[in-house]
C-alpha cells in the first residue's frame, strides 16, 4: 500500500481539525470547571436568625446563628429551620451549577446527576461524543 501526497495532506488536515476540537473542548472544560468551582450561595431564614452558605456541591461551608435562635425554644424546630435554610441554598447552588453546565451537557445527563445517577450521567455524556468517522 502506498500513500500519496494527497492522502498525507488529508490526514494532516484531519489531525489538525481533531487537535483544534480537542483544544476547544479542553478550553470549554476549563471554563466550566472554573465557573462551577466559583459557585457559592448564601441563604437566610425568613426571620434572619439563620444564615447558611454552601458550595457548588451543596455542602455546607458556613453556618451562622443569630441570637434570635434562642427564641425557637424547641430544638427540633430550630434543627428543621436550619435544614430548610441549607436546602434553599443547596437548591440554588445546584441550579447555578446546572446553568453553568447547560451549554455543554445534555438535560438527560444533568437529570441523572441530580438523581445521583453518576454512572448514567457519564454514560449519557459519552454517548453524545462524536463517532470517530463523524468528526469533520
Short mmCIF file of C-alpha atoms in Angstrom, two decimals:
data_model
loop_
_atom_site.label_atom_id
_atom_site.label_comp_id
_atom_site.label_asym_id
_atom_site.label_seq_id
_atom_site.Cartn_x
_atom_site.Cartn_y
_atom_site.Cartn_z
CA UNK A 1 0.00 0.00 0.00
CA UNK A 2 1.39 3.33 -1.00
CA UNK A 3 0.36 6.62 0.41
CA UNK A 4 0.38 9.58 -1.90
CA UNK A 5 0.85 13.22 -1.05
CA UNK A 6 -2.88 13.91 -1.22
CA UNK A 7 -3.64 11.25 1.39
CA UNK A 8 -0.92 12.60 3.67
CA UNK A 9 -2.31 16.11 3.31
CA UNK A 10 -5.81 14.82 4.09
CA UNK A 11 -4.55 13.00 7.19
CA UNK A 12 -2.68 16.09 8.36
CA UNK A 13 -5.75 18.26 7.85
CA UNK A 14 -7.85 15.78 9.81
CA UNK A 15 -5.25 15.69 12.59
CA UNK A 16 -5.30 19.50 12.73
CA UNK A 17 -9.12 19.51 12.93
CA UNK A 18 -9.05 16.94 15.73
CA UNK A 19 -6.39 18.90 17.58
CA UNK A 20 -8.45 22.09 17.27
CA UNK A 21 -11.55 20.26 18.53
CA UNK A 22 -9.58 18.86 21.44
CA UNK A 23 -8.25 22.31 22.35
CA UNK A 24 -11.74 23.77 22.12
CA UNK A 25 -13.18 21.02 24.33
CA UNK A 26 -10.33 21.40 26.80
CA UNK A 27 -10.85 25.16 26.96
CA UNK A 28 -14.59 24.68 27.47
CA UNK A 29 -13.90 22.16 30.24
CA UNK A 30 -11.53 24.60 31.95
CA UNK A 31 -14.14 27.35 31.69
CA UNK A 32 -17.00 25.26 33.02
CA UNK A 33 -14.82 23.88 35.82
CA UNK A 34 -13.87 27.40 36.94
CA UNK A 35 -17.48 28.57 36.77
CA UNK A 36 -18.69 25.58 38.80
CA UNK A 37 -15.93 25.93 41.43
CA UNK A 38 -16.88 29.59 41.88
CA UNK A 39 -20.48 28.81 42.85
CA UNK A 40 -21.32 29.74 46.44
CA UNK A 41 -24.79 30.51 47.67
CA UNK A 42 -25.91 32.05 50.94
CA UNK A 43 -29.48 31.71 52.19
CA UNK A 44 -31.03 33.32 55.23
CA UNK A 45 -34.08 32.09 57.13
CA UNK A 46 -37.26 34.16 56.98
CA UNK A 47 -36.66 35.59 60.46
CA UNK A 48 -32.99 36.33 59.70
CA UNK A 49 -31.68 34.20 62.54
CA UNK A 50 -30.01 31.52 60.40
CA UNK A 51 -27.60 32.05 57.52
CA UNK A 52 -26.17 29.11 55.57
CA UNK A 53 -23.53 29.22 52.83
CA UNK A 54 -22.95 26.24 50.55
CA UNK A 55 -20.51 25.47 47.76
CA UNK A 56 -21.15 24.12 44.28
CA UNK A 57 -21.82 20.60 45.52
CA UNK A 58 -24.41 21.90 48.01
CA UNK A 59 -22.27 21.12 51.03
CA UNK A 60 -22.41 23.48 53.96
CA UNK A 61 -19.39 25.79 54.11
CA UNK A 62 -20.59 28.13 56.83
CA UNK A 63 -23.50 28.34 59.25
CA UNK A 64 -24.21 31.49 61.23
CA UNK A 65 -26.79 31.58 64.00
CA UNK A 66 -28.00 34.87 65.40
CA UNK A 67 -29.15 35.38 68.99
CA UNK A 68 -32.74 35.08 67.75
CA UNK A 69 -32.32 31.29 67.54
CA UNK A 70 -32.83 31.22 71.30
CA UNK A 71 -36.43 32.24 70.62
CA UNK A 72 -37.11 28.92 68.90
CA UNK A 73 -37.33 27.19 72.27
CA UNK A 74 -37.85 23.78 70.64
CA UNK A 75 -34.52 22.31 69.42
CA UNK A 76 -36.33 20.17 66.83
CA UNK A 77 -37.96 23.25 65.30
CA UNK A 78 -34.59 25.01 65.22
CA UNK A 79 -32.96 21.99 63.55
CA UNK A 80 -35.75 21.90 60.94
CA UNK A 81 -35.28 25.60 60.18
CA UNK A 82 -31.52 25.12 59.84
CA UNK A 83 -32.07 22.18 57.48
CA UNK A 84 -34.60 24.15 55.44
CA UNK A 85 -32.23 27.12 55.12
CA UNK A 86 -29.39 24.86 53.99
CA UNK A 87 -31.73 23.16 51.49
CA UNK A 88 -32.69 26.52 49.95
CA UNK A 89 -29.02 27.39 49.47
CA UNK A 90 -28.19 23.92 48.11
CA UNK A 91 -31.04 24.02 45.57
CA UNK A 92 -29.89 27.41 44.31
CA UNK A 93 -26.29 26.18 44.10
CA UNK A 94 -27.44 23.18 42.07
CA UNK A 95 -29.40 25.46 39.73
CA UNK A 96 -26.34 27.67 39.20
CA UNK A 97 -24.10 24.65 38.54
CA UNK A 98 -26.61 23.33 36.01
CA UNK A 99 -26.83 26.75 34.35
CA UNK A 100 -23.03 26.75 34.01
CA UNK A 101 -23.08 23.22 32.54
CA UNK A 102 -26.12 23.60 30.29
CA UNK A 103 -24.20 24.74 27.17
CA UNK A 104 -22.03 21.60 27.35
CA UNK A 105 -24.13 18.89 28.99
CA UNK A 106 -27.47 17.41 27.96
CA UNK A 107 -30.58 17.80 30.08
CA UNK A 108 -30.65 13.99 30.45
CA UNK A 109 -27.13 13.96 31.90
CA UNK A 110 -27.97 16.79 34.29
CA UNK A 111 -31.12 14.98 35.41
CA UNK A 112 -29.12 11.80 36.01
CA UNK A 113 -26.62 13.83 38.05
CA UNK A 114 -29.47 15.47 40.01
CA UNK A 115 -30.76 11.98 40.83
CA UNK A 116 -27.26 10.88 41.93
CA UNK A 117 -27.03 8.52 38.94
CA UNK A 118 -23.40 9.41 38.24
CA UNK A 119 -22.79 6.35 36.05
CA UNK A 120 -25.83 7.27 33.96
CA UNK A 121 -24.66 10.88 33.66
CA UNK A 122 -21.23 9.80 32.42
CA UNK A 123 -22.75 7.20 30.07
CA UNK A 124 -25.02 9.84 28.50
CA UNK A 125 -22.10 12.23 28.03
CA UNK A 126 -20.03 9.52 26.36
CA UNK A 127 -22.96 8.58 24.11
CA UNK A 128 -23.04 12.18 22.86
CA UNK A 129 -19.39 12.17 21.85
CA UNK A 130 -18.97 12.13 18.07
CA UNK A 131 -18.03 8.84 16.48
CA UNK A 132 -14.52 8.59 15.05
CA UNK A 133 -15.72 8.75 11.45
CA UNK A 134 -18.17 11.61 12.04
CA UNK A 135 -15.67 14.27 13.06
CA UNK A 136 -15.09 16.65 10.19
#
